Amino acid sequence: MKRSILFDTETTGLDPATGDRVIEIAALELVSDLPTGKSFRVLIDPERDVPEEASRVHGFTAADLQGKPKFSEVVDEFLSFIGDDQLIAHNARFDFGFLNAELKRAGRKPLDLGRMVDTLDMARERFPGMPNSLDALCRRFGIDLSARTTHNALLDCKLLADVYVELMGGRQHGLGLVADGTNGHAVMYEGPVNRRVVRVVPTQEELAAHRAFVEELKEPVWTAE
């Protein structure tokens, strides 16, 4: 069965080239595109300050990270967890850029971009001209966002796992068999937790964005109406 890793990072800012660092890594193991229950999560001392604007996004301050391990101290455990498998993330180029900067700083080989699967690219292909942030996709697929008050990496991974199943075509409730992550026994995949079954109706904002996208196409095969 195909194994892949879905992951997310939180950082001190937007650009590793200007000194921003990773402060949190979270990852979930998927087998046949479904979560197995195995996960990896670590908070990291970035060895620098955490700007207030970054704290407002992810909720972590410099005080929260005092005494946490440095990236060089957790890199072996992280690399062991991800193995050589496919790596899935939303806006994956951002996360790959930060992780490769940390790996270079630690004297390790960068992650191969050929392993990258970007769910943002997948969403843009499926919903052209529409908002495709993680929040927007969760609302579109009826996935509960009530716990997402900040960009916690582990919670974002769990939400993205549900989104990824939908982007891959969805699974009929209760029919997916996956390993339970402990003794290799198969268990029933019960679908996204607290998922609401809804009829997806685009918002006026999404419809307007879609019309604007179609109007920019040369000889579109469909109209915006």
GROMACS .gro file of C-alpha atoms in nm, residues 33-143:
model
  111
   33ASP     CA    1  -0.439   0.838   0.111
   34LEU     CA    2  -0.607   0.780   0.449
   35PRO     CA    3  -0.472   0.864   0.800
   36THR     CA    4  -0.335   0.569   0.996
   37GLY     CA    5  -0.322   0.743   1.333
   38LYS     CA    6   0.057   0.776   1.336
   39SER     CA    7   0.175   1.134   1.374
   40PHE     CA    8   0.483   1.345   1.444
   41ARG     CA    9   0.477   1.684   1.613
   42VAL     CA   10   0.746   1.899   1.772
   43LEU     CA   11   0.790   2.257   1.891
   44ILE     CA   12   1.132   2.401   1.812
   45ASP     CA   13   1.349   2.673   1.962
   46PRO     CA   14   1.412   2.902   1.660
   47GLU     CA   15   1.718   3.057   1.824
   48ARG     CA   16   1.577   3.403   1.754
   49ASP     CA   17   1.281   3.622   1.847
   50VAL     CA   18   0.922   3.555   1.740
   51PRO     CA   19   0.769   3.873   1.592
   52GLU     CA   20   0.433   3.979   1.731
   53GLU     CA   21   0.267   3.958   1.390
   54ALA     CA   22   0.375   3.593   1.359
   55SER     CA   23   0.247   3.515   1.710
   56ARG     CA   24  -0.093   3.653   1.612
   57VAL     CA   25  -0.111   3.392   1.334
   58HIS     CA   26   0.004   3.076   1.514
   59GLY     CA   27  -0.032   3.173   1.881
   60PHE     CA   28   0.325   3.094   1.989
   61THR     CA   29   0.554   3.343   2.162
   62ALA     CA   30   0.926   3.325   2.232
   63ALA     CA   31   0.841   3.229   2.591
   64ASP     CA   32   0.643   2.926   2.467
   65LEU     CA   33   0.953   2.801   2.284
   66GLN     CA   34   1.210   2.847   2.559
   67GLY     CA   35   1.368   2.512   2.646
   68LYS     CA   36   1.235   2.339   2.335
   69PRO     CA   37   1.483   2.142   2.124
   70LYS     CA   38   1.666   2.305   1.835
   71PHE     CA   39   1.603   2.179   1.483
   72SER     CA   40   1.939   2.002   1.475
   73GLU     CA   41   1.827   1.800   1.780
   74VAL     CA   42   1.503   1.673   1.619
   75VAL     CA   43   1.610   1.640   1.255
   76ASP     CA   44   1.691   1.267   1.277
   77GLU     CA   45   1.353   1.183   1.427
   78PHE     CA   46   1.175   1.392   1.164
   79LEU     CA   47   1.366   1.237   0.872
   80SER     CA   48   1.303   0.889   1.011
   81PHE     CA   49   0.928   0.958   1.028
   82ILE     CA   50   0.896   1.091   0.673
   83GLY     CA   51   1.123   0.825   0.521
   84ASP     CA   52   1.145   0.845   0.142
   85ASP     CA   53   0.772   0.883   0.090
   86GLN     CA   54   0.563   1.142  -0.090
   87LEU     CA   55   0.522   1.469   0.103
   88ILE     CA   56   0.186   1.650   0.095
   89ALA     CA   57   0.126   2.006   0.212
   90HIS     CA   58  -0.095   2.307   0.137
   91ASN     CA   59   0.116   2.570  -0.038
   92ALA     CA   60   0.392   2.311  -0.018
   93ARG     CA   61   0.662   2.532  -0.171
   94PHE     CA   62   0.649   2.749   0.142
   95ASP     CA   63   0.699   2.451   0.376
   96PHE     CA   64   0.964   2.287   0.155
   97GLY     CA   65   1.153   2.617   0.141
   98PHE     CA   66   1.166   2.648   0.518
   99LEU     CA   67   1.251   2.283   0.582
  100ASN     CA   68   1.525   2.283   0.321
  101ALA     CA   69   1.674   2.598   0.476
  102GLU     CA   70   1.675   2.424   0.816
  103LEU     CA   71   1.822   2.105   0.668
  104LYS     CA   72   2.099   2.303   0.499
  105ARG     CA   73   2.176   2.480   0.827
  106ALA     CA   74   2.196   2.138   0.996
  107GLY     CA   75   2.430   2.003   0.729
  108ARG     CA   76   2.172   1.767   0.577
  109LYS     CA   77   2.055   1.707   0.221
  110PRO     CA   78   1.751   1.906   0.109
  111LEU     CA   79   1.415   1.740   0.048
  112ASP     CA   80   1.371   1.636  -0.314
  113LEU     CA   81   1.106   1.858  -0.476
  114GLY     CA   82   1.001   1.555  -0.678
  115ARG     CA   83   0.840   1.421  -0.359
  116MET     CA   84   0.617   1.728  -0.326
  117VAL     CA   85   0.237   1.716  -0.361
  118ASP     CA   86   0.076   2.059  -0.324
  119THR     CA   87  -0.292   2.050  -0.231
  120LEU     CA   88  -0.316   2.420  -0.319
  121ASP     CA   89  -0.228   2.335  -0.680
  122MET     CA   90  -0.482   2.051  -0.670
  123ALA     CA   91  -0.753   2.284  -0.539
  124ARG     CA   92  -0.678   2.554  -0.797
  125GLU     CA   93  -0.712   2.298  -1.074
  126ARG     CA   94  -1.043   2.171  -0.939
  127PHE     CA   95  -1.187   2.511  -0.838
  128PRO     CA   96  -1.030   2.766  -1.076
  129GLY     CA   97  -1.086   3.129  -0.986
  130MET     CA   98  -1.227   3.046  -0.641
  131PRO     CA   99  -1.075   3.094  -0.292
  132ASN     CA  100  -0.866   2.787  -0.213
  133SER     CA  101  -0.719   2.855   0.130
  134LEU     CA  102  -0.746   2.572   0.382
  135ASP     CA  103  -1.033   2.754   0.554
  136ALA     CA  104  -1.218   2.802   0.224
  137LEU     CA  105  -1.176   2.436   0.129
  138CYS     CA  106  -1.296   2.317   0.469
  139ARG     CA  107  -1.610   2.531   0.434
  140ARG     CA  108  -1.664   2.405   0.079
  141PHE     CA  109  -1.641   2.041   0.188
  142GLY     CA  110  -1.838   2.087   0.512
  143ILE     CA  111  -1.544   2.016   0.744
   0.00000   0.00000   0.00000
